[in-house]
Short mmCIF file of C-alpha atoms in Angstrom, two decimals:
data_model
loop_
_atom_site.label_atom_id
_atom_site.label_comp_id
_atom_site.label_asym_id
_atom_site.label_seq_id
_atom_site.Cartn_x
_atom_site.Cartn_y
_atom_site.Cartn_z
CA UNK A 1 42.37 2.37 -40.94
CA UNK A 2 44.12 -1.18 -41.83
CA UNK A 3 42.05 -4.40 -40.25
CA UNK A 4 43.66 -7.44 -40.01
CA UNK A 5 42.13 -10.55 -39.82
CA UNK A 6 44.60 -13.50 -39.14
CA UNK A 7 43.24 -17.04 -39.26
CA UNK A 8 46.10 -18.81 -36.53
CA UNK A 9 48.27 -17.73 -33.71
CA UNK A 10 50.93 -18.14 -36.77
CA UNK A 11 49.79 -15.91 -39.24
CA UNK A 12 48.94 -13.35 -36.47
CA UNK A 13 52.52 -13.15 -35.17
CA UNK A 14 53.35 -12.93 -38.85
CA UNK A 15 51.70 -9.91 -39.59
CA UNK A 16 52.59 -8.20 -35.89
CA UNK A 17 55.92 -8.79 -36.92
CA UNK A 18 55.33 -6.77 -40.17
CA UNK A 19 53.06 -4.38 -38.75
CA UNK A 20 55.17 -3.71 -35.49
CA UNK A 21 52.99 -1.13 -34.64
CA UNK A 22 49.81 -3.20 -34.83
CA UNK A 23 46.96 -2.80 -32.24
CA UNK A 24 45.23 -6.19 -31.26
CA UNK A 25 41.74 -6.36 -30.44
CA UNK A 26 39.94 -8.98 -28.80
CA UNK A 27 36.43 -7.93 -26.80
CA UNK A 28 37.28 -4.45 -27.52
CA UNK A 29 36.08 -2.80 -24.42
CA UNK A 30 39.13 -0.78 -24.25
CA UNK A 31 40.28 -0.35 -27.52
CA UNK A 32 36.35 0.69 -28.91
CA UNK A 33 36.33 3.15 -26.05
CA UNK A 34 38.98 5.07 -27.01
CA UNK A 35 38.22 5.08 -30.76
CA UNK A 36 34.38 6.38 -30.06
CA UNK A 37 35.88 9.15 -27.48
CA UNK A 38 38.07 9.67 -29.99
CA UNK A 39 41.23 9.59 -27.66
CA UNK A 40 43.27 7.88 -30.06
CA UNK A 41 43.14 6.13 -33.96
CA UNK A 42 45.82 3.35 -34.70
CA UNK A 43 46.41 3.04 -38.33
CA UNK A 44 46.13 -0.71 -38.24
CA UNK A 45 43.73 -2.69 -35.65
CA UNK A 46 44.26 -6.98 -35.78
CA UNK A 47 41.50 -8.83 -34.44
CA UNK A 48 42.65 -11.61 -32.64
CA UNK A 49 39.18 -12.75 -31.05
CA UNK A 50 38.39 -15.66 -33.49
CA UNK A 51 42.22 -17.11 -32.63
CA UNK A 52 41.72 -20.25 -30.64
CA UNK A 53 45.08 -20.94 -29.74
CA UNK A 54 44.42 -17.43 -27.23
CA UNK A 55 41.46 -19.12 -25.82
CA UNK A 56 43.43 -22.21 -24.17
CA UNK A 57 43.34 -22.78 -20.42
CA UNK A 58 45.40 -25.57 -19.23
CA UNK A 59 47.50 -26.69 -16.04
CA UNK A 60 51.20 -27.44 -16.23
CA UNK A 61 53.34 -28.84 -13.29
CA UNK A 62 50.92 -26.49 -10.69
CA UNK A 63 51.12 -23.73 -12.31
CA UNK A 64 47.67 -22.36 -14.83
CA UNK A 65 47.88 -21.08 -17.84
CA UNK A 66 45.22 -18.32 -18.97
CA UNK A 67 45.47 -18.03 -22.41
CA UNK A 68 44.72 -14.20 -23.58
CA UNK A 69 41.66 -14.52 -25.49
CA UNK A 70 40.01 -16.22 -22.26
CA UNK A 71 36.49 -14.00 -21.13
CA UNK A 72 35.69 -13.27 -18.12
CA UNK A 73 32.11 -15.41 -18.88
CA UNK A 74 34.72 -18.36 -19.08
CA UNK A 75 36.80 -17.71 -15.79
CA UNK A 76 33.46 -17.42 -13.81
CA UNK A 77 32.37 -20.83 -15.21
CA UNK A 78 35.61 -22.64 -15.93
CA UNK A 79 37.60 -21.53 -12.83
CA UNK A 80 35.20 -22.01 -9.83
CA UNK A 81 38.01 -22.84 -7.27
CA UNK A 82 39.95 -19.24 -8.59
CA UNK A 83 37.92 -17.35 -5.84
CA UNK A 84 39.51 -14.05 -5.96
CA UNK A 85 39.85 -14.26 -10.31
CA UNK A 86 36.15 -15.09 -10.54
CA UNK A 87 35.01 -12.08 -8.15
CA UNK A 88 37.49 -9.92 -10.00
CA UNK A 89 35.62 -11.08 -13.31
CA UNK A 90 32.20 -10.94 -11.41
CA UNK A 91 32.85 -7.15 -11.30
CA UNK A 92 33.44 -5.94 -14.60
CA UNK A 93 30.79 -4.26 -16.58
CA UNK A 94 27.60 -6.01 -17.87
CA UNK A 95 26.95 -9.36 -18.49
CA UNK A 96 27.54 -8.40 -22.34
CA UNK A 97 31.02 -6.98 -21.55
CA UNK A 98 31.57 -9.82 -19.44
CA UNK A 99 31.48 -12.32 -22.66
CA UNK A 100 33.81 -10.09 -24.52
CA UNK A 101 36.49 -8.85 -22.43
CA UNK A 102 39.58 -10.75 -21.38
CA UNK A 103 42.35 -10.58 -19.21
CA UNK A 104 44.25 -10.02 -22.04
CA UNK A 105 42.87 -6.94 -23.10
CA UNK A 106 43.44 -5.84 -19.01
CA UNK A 107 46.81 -6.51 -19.15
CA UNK A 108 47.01 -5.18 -22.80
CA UNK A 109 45.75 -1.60 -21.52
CA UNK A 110 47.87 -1.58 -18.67
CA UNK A 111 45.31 0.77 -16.73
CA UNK A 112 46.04 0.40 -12.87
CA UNK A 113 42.33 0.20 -12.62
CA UNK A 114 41.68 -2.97 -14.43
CA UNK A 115 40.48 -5.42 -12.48
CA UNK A 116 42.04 -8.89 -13.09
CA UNK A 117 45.45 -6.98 -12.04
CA UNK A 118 45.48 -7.40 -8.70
CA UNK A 119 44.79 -10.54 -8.63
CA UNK A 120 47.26 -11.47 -11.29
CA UNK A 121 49.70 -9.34 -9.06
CA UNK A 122 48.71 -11.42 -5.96
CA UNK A 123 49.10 -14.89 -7.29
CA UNK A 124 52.64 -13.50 -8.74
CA UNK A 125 51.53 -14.41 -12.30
CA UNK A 126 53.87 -13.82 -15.27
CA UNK A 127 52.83 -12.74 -18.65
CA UNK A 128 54.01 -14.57 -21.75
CA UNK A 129 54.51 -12.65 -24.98
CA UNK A 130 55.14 -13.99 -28.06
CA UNK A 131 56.57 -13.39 -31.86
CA UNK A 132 56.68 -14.76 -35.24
CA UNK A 133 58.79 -17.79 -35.52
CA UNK A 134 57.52 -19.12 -32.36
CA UNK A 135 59.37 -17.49 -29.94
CA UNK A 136 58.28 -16.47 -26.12
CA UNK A 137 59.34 -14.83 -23.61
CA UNK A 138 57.58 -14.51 -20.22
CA UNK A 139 57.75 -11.75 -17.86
CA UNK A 140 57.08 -11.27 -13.81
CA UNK A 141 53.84 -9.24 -13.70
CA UNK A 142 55.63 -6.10 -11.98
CA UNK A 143 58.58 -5.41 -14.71
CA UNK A 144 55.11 -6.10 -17.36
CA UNK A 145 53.45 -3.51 -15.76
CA UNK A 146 55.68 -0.38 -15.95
CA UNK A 147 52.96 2.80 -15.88
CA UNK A 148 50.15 4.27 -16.29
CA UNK A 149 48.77 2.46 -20.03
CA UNK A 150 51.89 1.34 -20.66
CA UNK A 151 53.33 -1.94 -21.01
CA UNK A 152 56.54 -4.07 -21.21
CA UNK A 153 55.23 -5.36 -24.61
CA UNK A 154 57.32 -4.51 -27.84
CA UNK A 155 56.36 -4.26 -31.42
CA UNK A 156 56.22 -7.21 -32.92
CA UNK A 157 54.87 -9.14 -29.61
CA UNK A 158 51.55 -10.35 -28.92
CA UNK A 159 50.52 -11.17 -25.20
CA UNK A 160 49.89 -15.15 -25.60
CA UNK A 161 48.57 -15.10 -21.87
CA UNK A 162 49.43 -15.30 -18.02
CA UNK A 163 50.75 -18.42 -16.13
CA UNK A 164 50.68 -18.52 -12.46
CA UNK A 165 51.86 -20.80 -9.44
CA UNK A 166 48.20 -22.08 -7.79
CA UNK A 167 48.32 -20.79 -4.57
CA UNK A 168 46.71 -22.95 -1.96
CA UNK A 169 44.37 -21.24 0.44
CA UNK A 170 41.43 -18.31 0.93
CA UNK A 171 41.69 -15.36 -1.19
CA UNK A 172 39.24 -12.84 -2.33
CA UNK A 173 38.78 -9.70 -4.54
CA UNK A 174 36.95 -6.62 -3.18
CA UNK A 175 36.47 -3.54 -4.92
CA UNK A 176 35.10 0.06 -4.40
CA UNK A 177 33.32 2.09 -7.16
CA UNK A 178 30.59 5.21 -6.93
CA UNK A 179 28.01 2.90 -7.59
CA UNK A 180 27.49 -0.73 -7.24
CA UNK A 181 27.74 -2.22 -10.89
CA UNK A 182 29.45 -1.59 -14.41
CA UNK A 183 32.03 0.95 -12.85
CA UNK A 184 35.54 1.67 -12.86
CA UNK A 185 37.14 1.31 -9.48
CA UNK A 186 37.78 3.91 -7.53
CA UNK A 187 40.24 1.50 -5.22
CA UNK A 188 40.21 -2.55 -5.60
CA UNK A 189 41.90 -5.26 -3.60
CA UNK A 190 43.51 -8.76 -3.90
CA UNK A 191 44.10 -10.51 -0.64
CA UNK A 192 45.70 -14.06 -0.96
CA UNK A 193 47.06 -16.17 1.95
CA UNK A 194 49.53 -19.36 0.39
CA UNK A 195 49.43 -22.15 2.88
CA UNK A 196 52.54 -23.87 0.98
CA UNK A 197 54.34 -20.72 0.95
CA UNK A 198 53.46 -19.44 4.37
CA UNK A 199 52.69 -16.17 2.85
CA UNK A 200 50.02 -13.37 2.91
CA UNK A 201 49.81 -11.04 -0.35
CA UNK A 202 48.15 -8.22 -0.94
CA UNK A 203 48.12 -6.77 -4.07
CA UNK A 204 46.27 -3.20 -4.90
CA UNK A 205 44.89 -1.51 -8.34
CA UNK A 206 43.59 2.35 -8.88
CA UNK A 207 45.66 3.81 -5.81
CA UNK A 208 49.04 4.37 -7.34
CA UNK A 209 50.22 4.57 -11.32
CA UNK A 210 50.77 0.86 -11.80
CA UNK A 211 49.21 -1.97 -9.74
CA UNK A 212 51.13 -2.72 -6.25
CA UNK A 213 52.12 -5.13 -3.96
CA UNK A 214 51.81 -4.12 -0.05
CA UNK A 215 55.01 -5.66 0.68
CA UNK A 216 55.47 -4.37 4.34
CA UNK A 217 51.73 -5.24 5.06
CA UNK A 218 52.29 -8.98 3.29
CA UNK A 219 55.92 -8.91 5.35
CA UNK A 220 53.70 -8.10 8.82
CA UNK A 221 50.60 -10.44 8.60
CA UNK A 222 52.80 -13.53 7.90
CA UNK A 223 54.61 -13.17 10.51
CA UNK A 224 51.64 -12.24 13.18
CA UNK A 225 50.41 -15.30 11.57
CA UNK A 226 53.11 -17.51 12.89
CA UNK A 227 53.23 -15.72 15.97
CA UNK A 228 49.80 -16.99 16.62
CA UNK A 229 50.44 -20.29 15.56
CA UNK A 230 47.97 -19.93 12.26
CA UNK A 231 50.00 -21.44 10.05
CA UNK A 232 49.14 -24.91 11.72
CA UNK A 233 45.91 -24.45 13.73
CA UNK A 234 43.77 -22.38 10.93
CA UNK A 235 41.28 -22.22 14.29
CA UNK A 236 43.80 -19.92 16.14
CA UNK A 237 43.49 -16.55 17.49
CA UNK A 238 45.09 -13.50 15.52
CA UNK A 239 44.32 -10.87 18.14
CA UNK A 240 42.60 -7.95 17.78
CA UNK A 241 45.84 -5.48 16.82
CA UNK A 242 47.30 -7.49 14.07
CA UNK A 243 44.48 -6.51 11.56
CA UNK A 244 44.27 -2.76 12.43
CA UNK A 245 48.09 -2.63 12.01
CA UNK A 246 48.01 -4.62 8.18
CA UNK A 247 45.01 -2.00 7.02
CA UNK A 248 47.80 1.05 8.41
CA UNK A 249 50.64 -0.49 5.94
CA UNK A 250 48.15 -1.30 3.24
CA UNK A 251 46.65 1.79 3.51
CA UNK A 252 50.37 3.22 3.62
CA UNK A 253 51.62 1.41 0.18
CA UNK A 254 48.84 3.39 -1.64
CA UNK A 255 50.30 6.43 -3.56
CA UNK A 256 46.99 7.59 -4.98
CA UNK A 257 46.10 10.39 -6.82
CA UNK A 258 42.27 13.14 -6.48
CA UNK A 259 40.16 13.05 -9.94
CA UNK A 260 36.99 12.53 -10.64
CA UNK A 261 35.82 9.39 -9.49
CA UNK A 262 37.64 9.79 -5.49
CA UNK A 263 40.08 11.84 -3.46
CA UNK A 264 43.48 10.05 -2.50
CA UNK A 265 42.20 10.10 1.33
CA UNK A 266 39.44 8.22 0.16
CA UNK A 267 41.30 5.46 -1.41
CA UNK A 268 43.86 5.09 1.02
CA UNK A 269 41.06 5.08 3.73
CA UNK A 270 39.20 2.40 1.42
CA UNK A 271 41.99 -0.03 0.72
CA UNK A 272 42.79 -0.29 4.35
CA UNK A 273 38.97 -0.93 5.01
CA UNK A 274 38.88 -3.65 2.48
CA UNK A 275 42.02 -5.42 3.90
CA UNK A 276 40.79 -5.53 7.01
CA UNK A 277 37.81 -6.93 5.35
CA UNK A 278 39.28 -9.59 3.23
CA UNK A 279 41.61 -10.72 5.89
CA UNK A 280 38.80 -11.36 8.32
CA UNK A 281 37.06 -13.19 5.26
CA UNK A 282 40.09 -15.21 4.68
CA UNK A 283 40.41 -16.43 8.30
CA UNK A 284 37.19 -17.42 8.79
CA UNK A 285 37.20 -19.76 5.31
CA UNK A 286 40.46 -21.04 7.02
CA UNK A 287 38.84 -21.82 10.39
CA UNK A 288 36.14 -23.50 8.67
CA UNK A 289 37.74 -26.01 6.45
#
């Protein structure tokens, strides 16, 4: 096995481009994984952890950029007001995995597991790839995402990082495993209610093949929100149907599968708990500002 060990963004995209079929590693908590278990062995690994230009976070016109070398350790410090990215970030592995792993390497694997999906789903982040001679290309999270591992990302193309809209109000991250700590989810959860956009999304990870949006559930709530006048009195009354009926078509945009870690009744039965959950969470920061 071939390691490369570029010194700049540059001479990285330089030697993707001649190695098309390259596989960067950052924190390595997927990537090392696979090689101990023996599930897979690339001929040529690039280590692009020591690449600053991947480790940028900076705002632009509202949006965020998350460059992909960014940890986890850094989102939980750097991005306080992120709510739902820093739980997300809260919840993987140890504290050691914590200061290796990055978003990047979650959107690299393209497991529907990972946990910073949702969220990035939620906040209707695109992912920006890049190739030698500087050019980019940036892609809505849901054509990205396209199955189970696998990725919109050619050879040649190196995931730079993910830029998002900031949306303005609550949002939270919940997630279900067999135990409490350094687990894979068995079901996890992105709730996010936009103020500016009058919109509630819910995005969901480990209950279908790719991570998904509960469009019919997001389509429901917003309007149950205007009905109730919620939109401009954060202090208003839902009711007590609205948030048994947005679990049902959560629950209902799960497509989930039995292995080892949870049946597909379980999950669905989880993800509409945890909606319920997170949308009772999310009024009640509302009601309090």
């Amino acid at each position: 096995m071939d390691v490369l060990l570029p010194r700049s963004l540059e001479e990285a995209l330089e030697l993707a481009a001649a190695n098309p079929e390259v596989v960067p590693i950052a924190g390595g908590t997927d990537v090392m994984v696979e090689l101990n278990m023996d599930l897979g062995r690339p001929e040529t690994l690039m280590d692009v952890s020591r690449l600053t230009e991947l480790g940028e976070l900076r705002r632009e016109d509202g949006h965020l950029f998350l460059g992909a070398g960014v940890t986890y350790t850094r989102i939980m410090r750097e991005l306080p007001g992120h709510t739902a990215l820093v739980q997300a970030s809260r919840s993987v592995g140890s504290p050691q995995i914590r200061n290796r792993g990055t978003v990047g390497g979650n959107l690299g694997t393209g497991s529907p597991a990972g946990d910073a999906l949702p969220v990035l789903a939620a906040w209707d982040a695109e992912v920006v790839l890049g190739r030698a001679g500087g050019s980019t290309r940036s892609v809505p999270w849901r054509e990205f995402l396209i199955g189970v591992k696998q990725t919109a990302r050619e050879p040649g193309e190196l995931i730079l990082g993910a830029r998002w809209n900031v949306p303005h109000g609550p949002g939270s991250f919940s997630k279900i495993g067999t135990r409490n700590a350094m687990v894979i989810a068995v079901a996890n959860l992105c709730v996010q209610v936009d103020e500016a956009t009058r919109s509630v999304r819910v995005a969901l990870g480990s209950v279908a093949p790719t991570v998904v949006r509960a469009e019919a559930a997001e389509t429901f709530a917003a309007q149950a929100f205007e009905d109730a006048g919620l939109w401009d009195e954060p202090r208003a009354s839902l009711g007590a149907d609205a948030p048994e009926r947005i679990g049902e078509l959560v629950a209902d945009a799960a497509s989930p599968i039995d292995d080892v870690r949870g049946t597909s009744a379980y999950r669905r039965h989880a993800v509409e708990v945890m909606a319920r959950r997170a949308l009772g969470w999310a009024l009640a920061d509302r009601a309090a500002d």
